[in-house]
Amino acid sequence: MMRTRPLKVALLGCGVVGSEVARIMTTHADDLTARIGAPVELAGVAVRRPDRVREGIDQDLVTTDATALVKRGDIDVVVEVIGGIEPARTLITTAFEHGASVVSANKALLAQDGAALHAVAGQHDKDLYYEAAVAGAIPLLRPLRESLAGDKINRVMGIVNGTTNFILDKMDSTGAGYQEALDEATALGYAEADPTADVEGFDAAAKAAILAGISFHTRVRLDDVYREGMTEVTAADFASAREMGCTIKLLAICERAADGASVTARVHPAMIPLSHPLASVRGAYNAVFVESDAAGQLMFYGPGAGGSPTASAVLGDLVAVCRNRLNGATGPGESAYAALPVSPMGDVVTRYHISLDVADKPGVLAQVATVFAEHGVSIDTVRQQGKDGEASLVVVTHRASDAALTGTVEALRKLDTVRGVASIMRVEGE
């Protein structure tokens, strides 16, 4: 039986995503009512600039007092799309305390304080949903949290930032340098005026923390994620990658140790074989590759940002939370029972591609090979090119720990015959 009294929704933020949430709530009102079992009503919209014209939104609903809105007591669901740590954290906590469940797209806050927010939600028997916080419109967190709840996830590897993927794809396909590709991304609106959060991997690291926590039933904070940006990737790196049958992507990688006793989470550029499904992800799209015991290999692909795609994920959560509200229930909360330790980057084992500038004379290769052997790093292939007394030496290793590779590189720098380390890049997906 359909309930006639509407469920009231408070919207915090009415920018690119928030305005789309409001629009879809209005244009799809009848469908949402049918899917939920009750009508949903936009009861208030908190903004910083109330005088801005917002098409399709009743100006009487607009307020600058977000705290008063979430404290009303008659709000069923608060949708938070303002981003940042504060005032979002306080507003979400206040919403729980005053009887509302929360749908959020705030990756930074969830990566930093997700455990505390889940605890407050649990204390007040309310929902905290955040599908839109990772990979935009792609259904990802709910499949990891619910569809794969009976499976054991071993690895999650993906492209979770559209800006960086656009830049790297442009460098690969056109031979452009980093700055040239960034300028084009900015002109097309893919990159912010200050792209630091994207190109230095902060955005992807927050998403990696969320993915690792859900996948491994372990609390993983942003500070636990190793982060390395992509600003040093060059056209020469792409040329080397092509010679290996690879391309370069900025990857978020969350994996369980082989013995199952720990996990790691990291973000960095990596060479990946062209045969791997992630290698074909072009432009500003996102994709996440999941490996589990029973399901095997799964890939989730689609638009990872933008107003409409992100709003789609927000509305999906809104429907789920409203259904729970009608049934007097809550959905899955935080699952951190495994409490696995997060290992440091030094313990991570992978392959490496190292490019060295060396003197072009006899015995250099033997010296370099000796250093690798002394640090327990096995060499897979070596390629040397040189003229006029200088040479380029490219070494690809077998799998080695990050700590062992770091020690190797430090020793190589001390050799008189090594002029410099041109680049070091991990090789993933093999």
Tab-separated table of C-alpha atoms in Angstrom:
chain	number	residue	atom	x	y	z
A	1	MET	CA	0.000	0.000	0.000
A	2	MET	CA	1.370	3.400	-1.015
A	3	ARG	CA	2.048	5.856	1.794
A	4	THR	CA	0.728	9.324	1.021
A	5	ARG	CA	2.792	11.365	3.503
A	6	PRO	CA	6.002	12.332	1.707
A	7	LEU	CA	9.508	11.556	2.894
A	8	LYS	CA	11.283	14.864	3.355
A	9	VAL	CA	14.744	15.427	1.912
A	10	ALA	CA	17.187	18.209	2.814
A	11	LEU	CA	19.825	19.025	0.215
A	12	LEU	CA	23.154	20.451	1.388
A	13	GLY	CA	24.818	22.083	-1.603
A	14	CYS	CA	23.340	23.039	-4.941
A	15	GLY	CA	26.285	23.173	-7.308
A	16	VAL	CA	26.874	20.956	-10.314
A	17	VAL	CA	25.814	17.763	-8.519
A	18	GLY	CA	23.253	19.207	-6.110
A	19	SER	CA	21.325	21.009	-8.832
A	20	GLU	CA	21.120	17.773	-10.818
A	21	VAL	CA	19.855	15.891	-7.745
A	22	ALA	CA	17.120	18.488	-7.323
A	23	ARG	CA	16.223	18.369	-11.024
A	24	ILE	CA	15.936	14.587	-11.116
A	25	MET	CA	13.858	14.561	-7.922
A	26	THR	CA	11.434	16.906	-9.673
A	27	THR	CA	11.345	15.466	-13.201
A	28	HIS	CA	11.278	11.828	-12.036
A	29	ALA	CA	9.011	12.391	-9.047
A	30	ASP	CA	6.338	9.883	-10.115
A	31	ASP	CA	8.886	7.147	-10.861
A	32	LEU	CA	10.677	7.745	-7.561
A	33	THR	CA	7.373	7.542	-5.711
A	34	ALA	CA	6.553	4.221	-7.365
A	35	ARG	CA	9.995	2.776	-6.663
A	36	ILE	CA	10.138	3.904	-3.052
A	37	GLY	CA	6.526	3.355	-2.041
A	38	ALA	CA	6.006	6.954	-0.935
A	39	PRO	CA	6.517	10.386	-2.441
A	40	VAL	CA	9.745	12.271	-1.733
A	41	GLU	CA	9.681	15.986	-1.139
A	42	LEU	CA	12.555	18.434	-1.329
A	43	ALA	CA	12.082	20.211	1.992
A	44	GLY	CA	15.054	22.589	1.953
A	45	VAL	CA	18.237	23.475	0.090
A	46	ALA	CA	21.238	24.895	1.968
A	47	VAL	CA	23.574	27.085	-0.099
A	48	ARG	CA	26.287	29.675	0.437
A	49	ARG	CA	24.987	32.172	-2.142
A	50	PRO	CA	21.215	32.456	-1.834
A	51	ASP	CA	20.804	35.139	-4.510
A	52	ARG	CA	21.965	32.917	-7.363
A	53	VAL	CA	19.141	31.853	-9.697
A	54	ARG	CA	18.557	28.085	-9.482
A	55	GLU	CA	16.256	26.923	-12.217
A	56	GLY	CA	13.500	24.576	-11.084
A	57	ILE	CA	14.065	25.151	-7.353
A	58	ASP	CA	11.504	27.062	-5.297
A	59	GLN	CA	13.363	30.041	-3.837
A	60	ASP	CA	11.389	29.604	-0.603
A	61	LEU	CA	13.275	26.336	-0.017
A	62	VAL	CA	16.694	27.996	-0.217
A	63	THR	CA	18.521	28.824	3.013
A	64	THR	CA	22.031	29.699	4.141
A	65	ASP	CA	21.444	28.110	7.559
A	66	ALA	CA	22.388	24.493	6.925
A	67	THR	CA	22.523	23.728	10.648
A	68	ALA	CA	18.931	24.820	11.213
A	69	LEU	CA	17.837	22.763	8.208
A	70	VAL	CA	19.335	19.493	9.479
A	71	LYS	CA	18.027	20.176	12.993
A	72	ARG	CA	14.401	20.543	11.926
A	73	GLY	CA	13.411	17.111	13.174
A	74	ASP	CA	10.997	16.376	10.317
A	75	ILE	CA	13.760	15.639	7.777
A	76	ASP	CA	13.976	11.976	6.779
A	77	VAL	CA	17.105	12.088	4.611
A	78	VAL	CA	19.918	14.613	4.301
A	79	VAL	CA	21.808	14.629	1.000
A	80	GLU	CA	25.280	16.138	1.469
A	81	VAL	CA	27.088	17.273	-1.688
A	82	ILE	CA	29.034	20.272	-0.380
A	83	GLY	CA	32.331	18.373	-0.016
A	84	GLY	CA	35.291	19.099	2.237
A	85	ILE	CA	35.743	18.210	5.892
A	86	GLU	CA	33.951	21.033	7.685
A	87	PRO	CA	31.159	21.992	7.973
A	88	ALA	CA	30.155	18.717	6.278
A	89	ARG	CA	31.274	16.511	9.178
A	90	THR	CA	29.369	18.515	11.789
A	91	LEU	CA	26.263	18.758	9.610
A	92	ILE	CA	26.184	15.006	8.974
A	93	THR	CA	26.636	14.228	12.661
A	94	THR	CA	23.895	16.717	13.554
A	95	ALA	CA	21.578	15.140	10.994
A	96	PHE	CA	21.962	11.728	12.631
A	97	GLU	CA	21.359	13.211	16.063
A	98	HIS	CA	18.118	14.805	14.860
A	99	GLY	CA	16.661	11.713	13.246
A	100	ALA	CA	17.774	11.822	9.607
A	101	SER	CA	19.693	9.294	7.535
A	102	VAL	CA	22.422	10.624	5.246
A	103	VAL	CA	23.451	10.194	1.610
A	104	SER	CA	26.863	11.702	0.857
A	105	ALA	CA	29.251	12.100	-2.059
A	106	ASN	CA	32.083	13.320	0.172
A	107	LYS	CA	35.096	11.100	-0.526
A	108	ALA	CA	37.572	13.228	1.442
A	109	LEU	CA	35.483	13.179	4.613
A	110	LEU	CA	34.666	9.481	4.363
A	111	ALA	CA	38.303	8.569	3.776
A	112	GLN	CA	39.345	10.566	6.828
A	113	ASP	CA	36.459	10.056	9.265
A	114	GLY	CA	34.288	7.284	7.820
A	115	ALA	CA	34.592	5.082	10.915
A	116	ALA	CA	33.488	7.880	13.251
A	117	LEU	CA	30.537	8.794	11.028
A	118	HIS	CA	29.436	5.170	10.813
A	119	ALA	CA	29.632	4.966	14.602
A	120	VAL	CA	27.330	7.964	15.042
A	121	ALA	CA	24.928	6.605	12.416
A	122	GLY	CA	24.845	3.283	14.283
A	123	GLN	CA	24.222	4.963	17.627
A	124	HIS	CA	21.128	6.630	16.204
A	125	ASP	CA	20.036	3.656	14.060
A	126	LYS	CA	20.358	5.610	10.808
A	127	ASP	CA	21.788	4.944	7.348
A	128	LEU	CA	24.989	6.378	5.881
A	129	TYR	CA	25.222	5.699	2.130
A	130	TYR	CA	27.902	7.081	-0.212
A	131	GLU	CA	27.943	5.329	-3.583
A	132	ALA	CA	28.655	8.658	-5.314
A	133	ALA	CA	31.903	9.148	-3.376
A	134	VAL	CA	33.816	6.764	-5.676
A	135	ALA	CA	33.671	6.512	-9.482
A	136	GLY	CA	30.618	8.691	-10.116
A	137	ALA	CA	27.768	6.837	-11.773
A	138	ILE	CA	29.480	3.426	-11.723
A	139	PRO	CA	27.694	1.007	-9.349
A	140	LEU	CA	30.718	-0.081	-7.349
A	141	LEU	CA	30.504	0.308	-3.578
A	142	ARG	CA	27.182	-1.490	-3.222
A	143	PRO	CA	28.336	-4.496	-5.305
A	144	LEU	CA	31.488	-4.678	-3.165
A	145	ARG	CA	29.552	-4.277	0.076
A	146	GLU	CA	26.487	-6.391	-0.750
A	147	SER	CA	26.718	-8.447	-3.963
A	148	LEU	CA	30.205	-9.745	-3.070
A	149	ALA	CA	29.551	-9.959	0.680
A	150	GLY	CA	29.827	-13.754	0.562
A	151	ASP	CA	33.070	-13.733	-1.410
A	152	LYS	CA	36.688	-12.951	-0.523
A	153	ILE	CA	38.064	-9.964	-2.421
A	154	ASN	CA	41.798	-10.136	-2.981
A	155	ARG	CA	42.535	-7.153	-5.177
A	156	VAL	CA	40.877	-3.977	-6.423
A	157	MET	CA	42.740	-2.029	-9.091
A	158	GLY	CA	41.324	0.849	-11.007
A	159	ILE	CA	41.299	4.216	-12.714
A	160	VAL	CA	39.230	6.361	-10.363
A	161	ASN	CA	40.045	9.879	-11.548
A	162	GLY	CA	38.829	11.053	-14.935
A	163	THR	CA	41.077	14.113	-15.146
A	164	THR	CA	44.299	12.140	-14.842
A	165	ASN	CA	43.098	9.467	-17.229
A	166	PHE	CA	42.253	12.122	-19.829
A	167	ILE	CA	45.734	13.658	-19.505
A	168	LEU	CA	47.593	10.343	-19.694
A	169	ASP	CA	45.418	9.121	-22.565
A	170	LYS	CA	46.157	12.321	-24.477
A	171	MET	CA	49.895	11.923	-23.860
A	172	ASP	CA	49.723	8.336	-25.087
A	173	SER	CA	47.592	8.911	-28.182
A	174	THR	CA	49.141	12.185	-29.433
A	175	GLY	CA	52.659	12.225	-27.997
A	176	ALA	CA	51.881	15.438	-26.114
A	177	GLY	CA	53.864	16.401	-23.043
A	178	TYR	CA	52.321	16.577	-19.587
A	179	GLN	CA	51.777	20.356	-19.544
A	180	GLU	CA	50.277	20.402	-23.029
A	181	ALA	CA	47.827	17.630	-22.118
A	182	LEU	CA	46.953	19.356	-18.842
A	183	ASP	CA	46.260	22.625	-20.668
A	184	GLU	CA	43.847	20.834	-22.995
A	185	ALA	CA	42.115	19.126	-20.061
A	186	THR	CA	41.696	22.522	-18.393
A	187	ALA	CA	40.326	24.133	-21.558
A	188	LEU	CA	37.763	21.339	-21.928
A	189	GLY	CA	36.676	21.600	-18.287
A	190	TYR	CA	38.101	18.230	-17.202
A	191	ALA	CA	40.726	19.823	-14.935
A	192	GLU	CA	40.197	22.447	-12.250
A	193	ALA	CA	42.102	25.747	-12.282
A	194	ASP	CA	44.167	24.176	-9.487
A	195	PRO	CA	44.502	20.504	-10.539
A	196	THR	CA	46.653	19.468	-7.563
A	197	ALA	CA	44.096	17.168	-5.956
A	198	ASP	CA	43.800	15.204	-9.181
A	199	VAL	CA	47.303	15.136	-10.659
A	200	GLU	CA	49.067	14.566	-7.324
A	201	GLY	CA	46.770	11.625	-6.538
A	202	PHE	CA	44.964	13.034	-3.470
A	203	ASP	CA	41.511	12.456	-4.989
A	204	ALA	CA	42.346	8.885	-6.015
A	205	ALA	CA	43.927	8.171	-2.616
A	206	ALA	CA	40.707	9.095	-0.789
A	207	LYS	CA	38.789	6.745	-3.058
A	208	ALA	CA	41.369	3.997	-2.524
A	209	ALA	CA	40.901	4.263	1.241
A	210	ILE	CA	37.145	3.796	0.858
A	211	LEU	CA	37.547	0.885	-1.569
A	212	ALA	CA	40.083	-0.895	0.645
A	213	GLY	CA	37.952	-0.516	3.759
A	214	ILE	CA	34.880	-2.018	2.120
A	215	SER	CA	36.748	-4.734	0.212
A	216	PHE	CA	38.807	-6.042	3.125
A	217	HIS	CA	36.440	-5.340	6.069
A	218	THR	CA	39.176	-3.244	7.606
A	219	ARG	CA	39.420	0.402	8.583
A	220	VAL	CA	41.683	2.136	6.094
A	221	ARG	CA	42.204	5.873	6.444
A	222	LEU	CA	43.557	8.324	3.923
A	223	ASP	CA	46.849	8.455	5.835
A	224	ASP	CA	47.256	4.700	5.264
A	225	VAL	CA	47.309	5.107	1.480
A	226	TYR	CA	50.642	5.527	-0.300
A	227	ARG	CA	50.302	8.338	-2.831
A	228	GLU	CA	52.421	9.335	-5.800
A	229	GLY	CA	51.326	11.864	-8.420
A	230	MET	CA	51.719	11.745	-12.195
A	231	THR	CA	53.342	15.123	-12.906
A	232	GLU	CA	56.725	13.523	-13.615
A	233	VAL	CA	55.426	11.166	-16.327
A	234	THR	CA	57.028	12.073	-19.662
A	235	ALA	CA	56.628	11.329	-23.343
A	236	ALA	CA	59.801	9.229	-23.019
A	237	ASP	CA	58.057	7.072	-20.398
A	238	PHE	CA	55.247	6.401	-22.849
A	239	ALA	CA	57.777	5.505	-25.540
A	240	SER	CA	59.361	2.997	-23.156
A	241	ALA	CA	55.921	1.647	-22.255
A	242	ARG	CA	55.055	1.120	-25.925
A	243	GLU	CA	58.276	-0.838	-26.436
A	244	MET	CA	57.065	-3.186	-23.674
A	245	GLY	CA	53.550	-3.449	-25.124
A	246	CYS	CA	52.180	-1.278	-22.315
A	247	THR	CA	50.547	2.065	-21.622
A	248	ILE	CA	50.615	4.209	-18.472
A	249	LYS	CA	47.704	4.829	-16.093
A	250	LEU	CA	47.355	6.425	-12.671
A	251	LEU	CA	46.086	3.466	-10.660
A	252	ALA	CA	44.474	3.028	-7.272
A	253	ILE	CA	45.468	-0.430	-6.047
A	254	CYS	CA	44.120	-2.140	-2.934
A	255	GLU	CA	45.273	-5.684	-2.284
A	256	ARG	CA	45.369	-8.401	0.300
A	257	ALA	CA	48.783	-9.905	1.093
A	258	ALA	CA	49.422	-13.414	-0.230
A	259	ASP	CA	49.194	-14.823	3.307
A	260	GLY	CA	45.989	-12.883	3.972
A	261	ALA	CA	47.450	-11.300	7.105
A	262	SER	CA	47.602	-7.675	5.915
A	263	VAL	CA	46.459	-5.280	3.207
A	264	THR	CA	47.964	-2.411	1.229
A	265	ALA	CA	46.447	0.617	-0.489
A	266	ARG	CA	48.358	2.793	-2.930
A	267	VAL	CA	48.001	5.292	-5.766
A	268	HIS	CA	50.718	5.853	-8.367
A	269	PRO	CA	51.391	5.843	-12.123
A	270	ALA	CA	52.137	2.414	-13.538
A	271	MET	CA	52.812	0.696	-16.804
A	272	ILE	CA	50.050	-1.758	-17.638
A	273	PRO	CA	49.959	-4.262	-20.539
A	274	LEU	CA	47.787	-3.307	-23.496
A	275	SER	CA	46.101	-6.688	-23.084
A	276	HIS	CA	44.725	-5.710	-19.659
A	277	PRO	CA	41.101	-4.419	-19.677
A	278	LEU	CA	42.113	-1.197	-17.900
A	279	ALA	CA	44.510	-0.280	-20.711
A	280	SER	CA	41.614	0.436	-23.067
A	281	VAL	CA	39.873	2.921	-20.740
A	282	ARG	CA	40.068	6.207	-22.631
A	283	GLY	CA	39.381	9.866	-22.013
A	284	ALA	CA	37.801	10.902	-18.713
A	285	TYR	CA	36.217	7.518	-18.021
A	286	ASN	CA	36.773	5.423	-14.899
A	287	ALA	CA	37.060	1.662	-14.502
A	288	VAL	CA	37.739	-0.642	-11.572
A	289	PHE	CA	38.994	-4.229	-11.883
A	290	VAL	CA	38.099	-6.566	-9.003
A	291	GLU	CA	39.618	-9.987	-8.302
A	292	SER	CA	37.943	-12.343	-5.817
A	293	ASP	CA	38.074	-16.016	-4.884
A	294	ALA	CA	34.679	-17.150	-6.145
A	295	ALA	CA	33.569	-14.545	-8.698
A	296	GLY	CA	36.985	-14.326	-10.303
A	297	GLN	CA	37.655	-11.170	-12.310
A	298	LEU	CA	35.068	-8.402	-12.622
A	299	MET	CA	35.304	-4.955	-14.199
A	300	PHE	CA	33.095	-1.926	-13.543
A	301	TYR	CA	33.262	0.827	-16.175
A	302	GLY	CA	31.603	4.166	-16.868
A	303	PRO	CA	31.645	7.944	-16.371
A	304	GLY	CA	33.376	8.714	-13.104
A	305	ALA	CA	32.427	12.348	-12.580
A	306	GLY	CA	30.089	15.114	-13.703
A	307	GLY	CA	26.770	16.425	-12.497
A	308	SER	CA	24.361	13.928	-14.007
A	309	PRO	CA	26.464	10.758	-13.504
A	310	THR	CA	27.203	11.605	-9.869
A	311	ALA	CA	23.588	12.602	-9.254
A	312	SER	CA	22.542	9.204	-10.606
A	313	ALA	CA	24.542	7.508	-7.852
A	314	VAL	CA	23.154	9.903	-5.227
A	315	LEU	CA	19.569	9.179	-6.292
A	316	GLY	CA	20.213	5.442	-6.196
A	317	ASP	CA	21.291	5.787	-2.572
A	318	LEU	CA	18.346	8.060	-1.840
A	319	VAL	CA	15.895	5.433	-3.076
A	320	ALA	CA	17.578	2.718	-0.978
A	321	VAL	CA	17.642	4.854	2.171
A	322	CYS	CA	14.020	5.932	1.727
A	323	ARG	CA	12.940	2.316	1.323
A	324	ASN	CA	14.782	1.436	4.531
A	325	ARG	CA	13.073	4.345	6.244
A	326	LEU	CA	9.621	3.103	5.236
A	327	ASN	CA	10.433	-0.410	6.431
A	328	GLY	CA	11.814	0.764	9.753
A	329	ALA	CA	15.189	-0.767	8.931
A	330	THR	CA	18.727	0.250	8.052
A	331	GLY	CA	21.079	-1.084	5.431
A	332	PRO	CA	24.593	-2.447	5.943
A	333	GLY	CA	26.803	-0.261	8.099
A	334	GLU	CA	30.554	-0.353	8.481
A	335	SER	CA	32.120	-3.812	8.300
A	336	ALA	CA	35.548	-3.686	9.921
A	337	TYR	CA	35.580	-7.026	11.724
A	338	ALA	CA	38.745	-8.260	9.972
A	339	ALA	CA	40.825	-5.383	11.397
A	340	LEU	CA	43.801	-6.297	9.205
A	341	PRO	CA	46.959	-4.206	9.526
A	342	VAL	CA	47.810	-1.913	6.610
A	343	SER	CA	51.354	-2.664	5.484
A	344	PRO	CA	53.737	0.128	4.429
A	345	MET	CA	54.662	0.683	0.810
A	346	GLY	CA	58.073	-0.891	1.400
A	347	ASP	CA	56.398	-4.297	1.715
A	348	VAL	CA	54.619	-4.062	-1.646
A	349	VAL	CA	55.962	-6.485	-4.245
A	350	THR	CA	55.710	-5.667	-7.950
A	351	ARG	CA	57.771	-5.337	-11.136
A	352	TYR	CA	59.767	-2.213	-11.981
A	353	HIS	CA	60.918	-0.383	-15.084
A	354	ILE	CA	64.074	1.668	-14.383
A	355	SER	CA	65.734	3.978	-16.900
A	356	LEU	CA	69.339	4.975	-16.135
A	357	ASP	CA	71.677	7.466	-17.781
A	358	VAL	CA	75.109	5.809	-17.782
A	359	ALA	CA	78.575	6.148	-19.236
A	360	ASP	CA	78.931	4.333	-22.544
A	361	LYS	CA	81.933	2.171	-21.771
A	362	PRO	CA	82.727	-1.486	-21.074
A	363	GLY	CA	81.764	-2.929	-17.693
A	364	VAL	CA	78.827	-0.626	-16.923
A	365	LEU	CA	76.209	-3.330	-17.385
A	366	ALA	CA	78.166	-5.703	-15.149
A	367	GLN	CA	78.369	-3.051	-12.394
A	368	VAL	CA	74.663	-2.336	-12.584
A	369	ALA	CA	73.741	-6.031	-12.599
A	370	THR	CA	75.936	-6.591	-9.538
A	371	VAL	CA	74.082	-3.871	-7.588
A	372	PHE	CA	70.734	-5.450	-8.419
A	373	ALA	CA	71.989	-8.860	-7.347
A	374	GLU	CA	73.420	-7.548	-4.071
A	375	HIS	CA	69.968	-6.187	-3.134
A	376	GLY	CA	68.124	-9.356	-4.096
A	377	VAL	CA	66.376	-7.841	-7.116
A	378	SER	CA	66.241	-10.163	-10.097
A	379	ILE	CA	66.518	-8.644	-13.580
A	380	ASP	CA	64.096	-9.723	-16.295
A	381	THR	CA	65.342	-7.725	-19.296
A	382	VAL	CA	68.005	-5.100	-20.055
A	383	ARG	CA	68.211	-2.744	-23.027
A	384	GLN	CA	71.167	-0.402	-23.666
A	385	GLN	CA	71.520	2.326	-26.254
A	386	GLY	CA	74.390	4.797	-26.424
A	387	LYS	CA	76.641	7.118	-28.381
A	388	ASP	CA	79.299	9.781	-27.811
A	389	GLY	CA	80.243	8.396	-24.419
A	390	GLU	CA	76.736	8.470	-22.944
A	391	ALA	CA	74.097	5.738	-22.884
A	392	SER	CA	70.612	4.897	-21.723
A	393	LEU	CA	70.181	1.659	-19.815
A	394	VAL	CA	66.639	0.332	-19.294
A	395	VAL	CA	66.184	-2.437	-16.727
A	396	VAL	CA	62.939	-4.327	-16.150
A	397	THR	CA	62.919	-6.414	-12.994
A	398	HIS	CA	61.089	-9.493	-11.878
A	399	ARG	CA	58.826	-8.929	-8.869
A	400	ALA	CA	60.593	-7.254	-5.962
A	401	SER	CA	59.635	-5.354	-2.839
A	402	ASP	CA	59.531	-1.581	-2.906
A	403	ALA	CA	62.082	-1.503	-0.075
A	404	ALA	CA	64.519	-3.685	-2.018
A	405	LEU	CA	64.124	-1.554	-5.128
A	406	THR	CA	64.667	1.652	-3.137
A	407	GLY	CA	67.917	0.264	-1.733
A	408	THR	CA	68.996	-0.759	-5.210
A	409	VAL	CA	68.415	2.691	-6.655
A	410	GLU	CA	70.272	4.377	-3.804
A	411	ALA	CA	73.281	2.136	-4.492
A	412	LEU	CA	73.090	2.754	-8.249
A	413	ARG	CA	73.278	6.519	-7.681
A	414	LYS	CA	76.646	6.020	-5.965
A	415	LEU	CA	78.237	4.366	-9.009
A	416	ASP	CA	80.611	6.633	-10.932
A	417	THR	CA	79.312	5.180	-14.183
A	418	VAL	CA	75.677	6.072	-13.447
A	419	ARG	CA	74.995	9.691	-14.418
A	420	GLY	CA	71.434	9.701	-13.132
A	421	VAL	CA	68.132	7.849	-12.735
A	422	ALA	CA	65.871	9.110	-15.516
A	423	SER	CA	62.707	7.373	-14.342
A	424	ILE	CA	61.333	4.591	-12.176
A	425	MET	CA	57.907	3.147	-12.832
A	426	ARG	CA	56.026	0.160	-11.496
A	427	VAL	CA	54.616	-2.449	-13.873
A	428	GLU	CA	51.177	-3.730	-12.851
A	429	GLY	CA	48.482	-5.974	-14.212
A	430	GLU	CA	50.622	-8.996	-15.067
